[in-house]
């Protein structure tokens, strides 16, 4: 590999991440207003459950799929190569989005939940993009590669909800068909542009044996990794409570429409993109990784609390500022994981991070839907409390506390 090829690979996975994330995020502004509406559609009359509970099940099914998929897909890419696993998973995503549209069109709630799960399972491939990015060092510095990758991921979170909000008049099923087209474009780019890469570790067993014995969760046998992920579990419970329920809060407390929710999301993601593409990777160099991470968490929790007290245009301002903080947090933590534990398999490590994020997503979707029966504001307060609590749970071992510019640690100091 040379510097030019490294830049080509990074540009490809950036564009794939942009289109893929846009497909994921496109339906988000549609679901909360739909389930909060007072109508007699069969899909929100399932078993006479409260629509908020059905919304929670809908929100949980997709990350449950990612939880299982990322736990498997990342480690499989270490064994069988990044490109082939990415091709298979993107193909599955296309089928999943089409099935989602069909089941929604026919008002089949259980089929809709299943289709969201299948789509999420295949979207577990986001771990592969992160693994490819950190492997471009020394041609592209790890922090810079992740920073640029996340800027395009945030771009997808901007484009997707905005398109979803304005596709609302055409129906939710139509939005899912559009999402399948976005992922199809990603698949073509991977096939024709992404260079083929050899497997990191040649497979010596069957596919099923690899899934059973080498999934990302096996890393939790490592004591040092567990200490990192205790913090990360609580933090992601908070951030996912925020992500999943601020649209419901906007509808319930301020009667926002799908288009207004989309523009609120634009504010958040615009600052994510701006910070990630410019100075996000410089902040931990100045403050230190640990300080940048924990101060970011405190600011994030405080901004959520402040948002619940805001009215009118001030809501857009405080919500947008959360995007700047998230950009720094989302850069620091995976960079630390990669540096400390990358020798155990970058795909496997990034898969574990995605798995934890999605496990907390499933858990908080169910818990949050119950809490939201009190009020959506209460769910926002829960999000802020969890994010602030995570600050006090971050306790990496002294042996792993190295500066941002240091080389990966000696594996021998990590105790199993």
Steps between C-alpha positions, in 0.01 A plus 500: 500500500607860441363839610291544184338158533433564869318823413297316234394234751407765758300701244310186400400395851410862578255512208365155583448610861327819386247318281455211740438723801261716300298185429497409869399848618244579230196346681573651844299824466207296371452242774447717811230722343333194349478304825407814696215580261142424593395271216356152450771343283525126567875512547469720810200310636695178554366305800345828623839603643575865565656650182798617708573138593473402133737785413744366759482151345555650157798702618646196678475252211747678273788541752435146625588386148812720497597364842508144372629587154792717611602238755547257210574709189799692636688189609410314178660782301822438693493141376350518151597851390322836524365532145312167458330527839406860423346396166289224656379719786407794275303264275308382805430860602339572164267204536425599860391852407278369220340248735445779755315708241284206391399398854419859594294545184295192594478607868669185633650610831684176580634485144606863529690427823666195343603699191654772718693231688635345178604841369674580826685167497648580162579859600736356760756553221573849636769330709683414177520864390656599834746212481607599148548863610732421793703258288608780263767616746785598442385638161209680668519568875243296694328799661481689171356199314234447767423871509437512125301175507276628776445829317342308211303278738360817655428623149279196456318583822442848356389399151292200607260666747468806277399283205273294726321808628426621149408154372234472772214610268582206271472241778735318734520197269628723220773633732623145564516431126714813461725372782552174310614699196753691711649175630502359144717793396733414789521140382599602147776721638641216709494260204661731246717737705611342827822304440501137596676436829630168634359347815688616806507148644449209260193299593580151626151387590146507362291816489272375778796410719642848445170658605475288815861521616628835373221756538577840651350422841787259570712811563311554825711226654767771506483682834638827366244514218218437748607806699466717190162362409338545842532872436394465138183306582368773732602777261331334201183440701490877543587601146253251352224621730572845359520388135185291511269719705584862426276478187214376721576779750486756218161364390353467850632820655515734200282340231784480247420359155718251311662788312575691820653189659711459188633857532579448868702196394670710235618735773648217705671328209629822343711574806606135515628526144666838552687394815589154371642633172700780665613503863344196673826301477700799634298537821622173663856591398470823698294382797601134506269218397353429842427866579346561157278194541375573851454877461311423180267269690427763765427764236280258307288412803470865597386601151225236501369631833515854370314404184200380700469854643520674162223628276462588132824575312714443811428127469685494169803670657543270800428187297755608239768554764466136606629412153831677563555307822399165347755551220786506751371212714439277198853560377689449827353170620551284184849648455585389854358153438693465176829611655473288813340183364537506119752215510211273599334568161378844389177361352433302815565797730287740294231234482491484879458878520212493253347202683502687832353809338218296352439293814446822691283623212271199534490522878425872515241478221298266721569680828457843343164413347373408848649815657345707221157393623573745784625759251757532223668768712566240770676286239722797406589547869586130520732542199683791660536320835653190340751702297614692808515180707733341243767761584543343843529149355789565262795337669758362253792309651811711563701274270284608205504876559725622218510823308316543173820489298646181644528166323273203583568349839697184548246213499692330778382756756134416438379240747239255383 
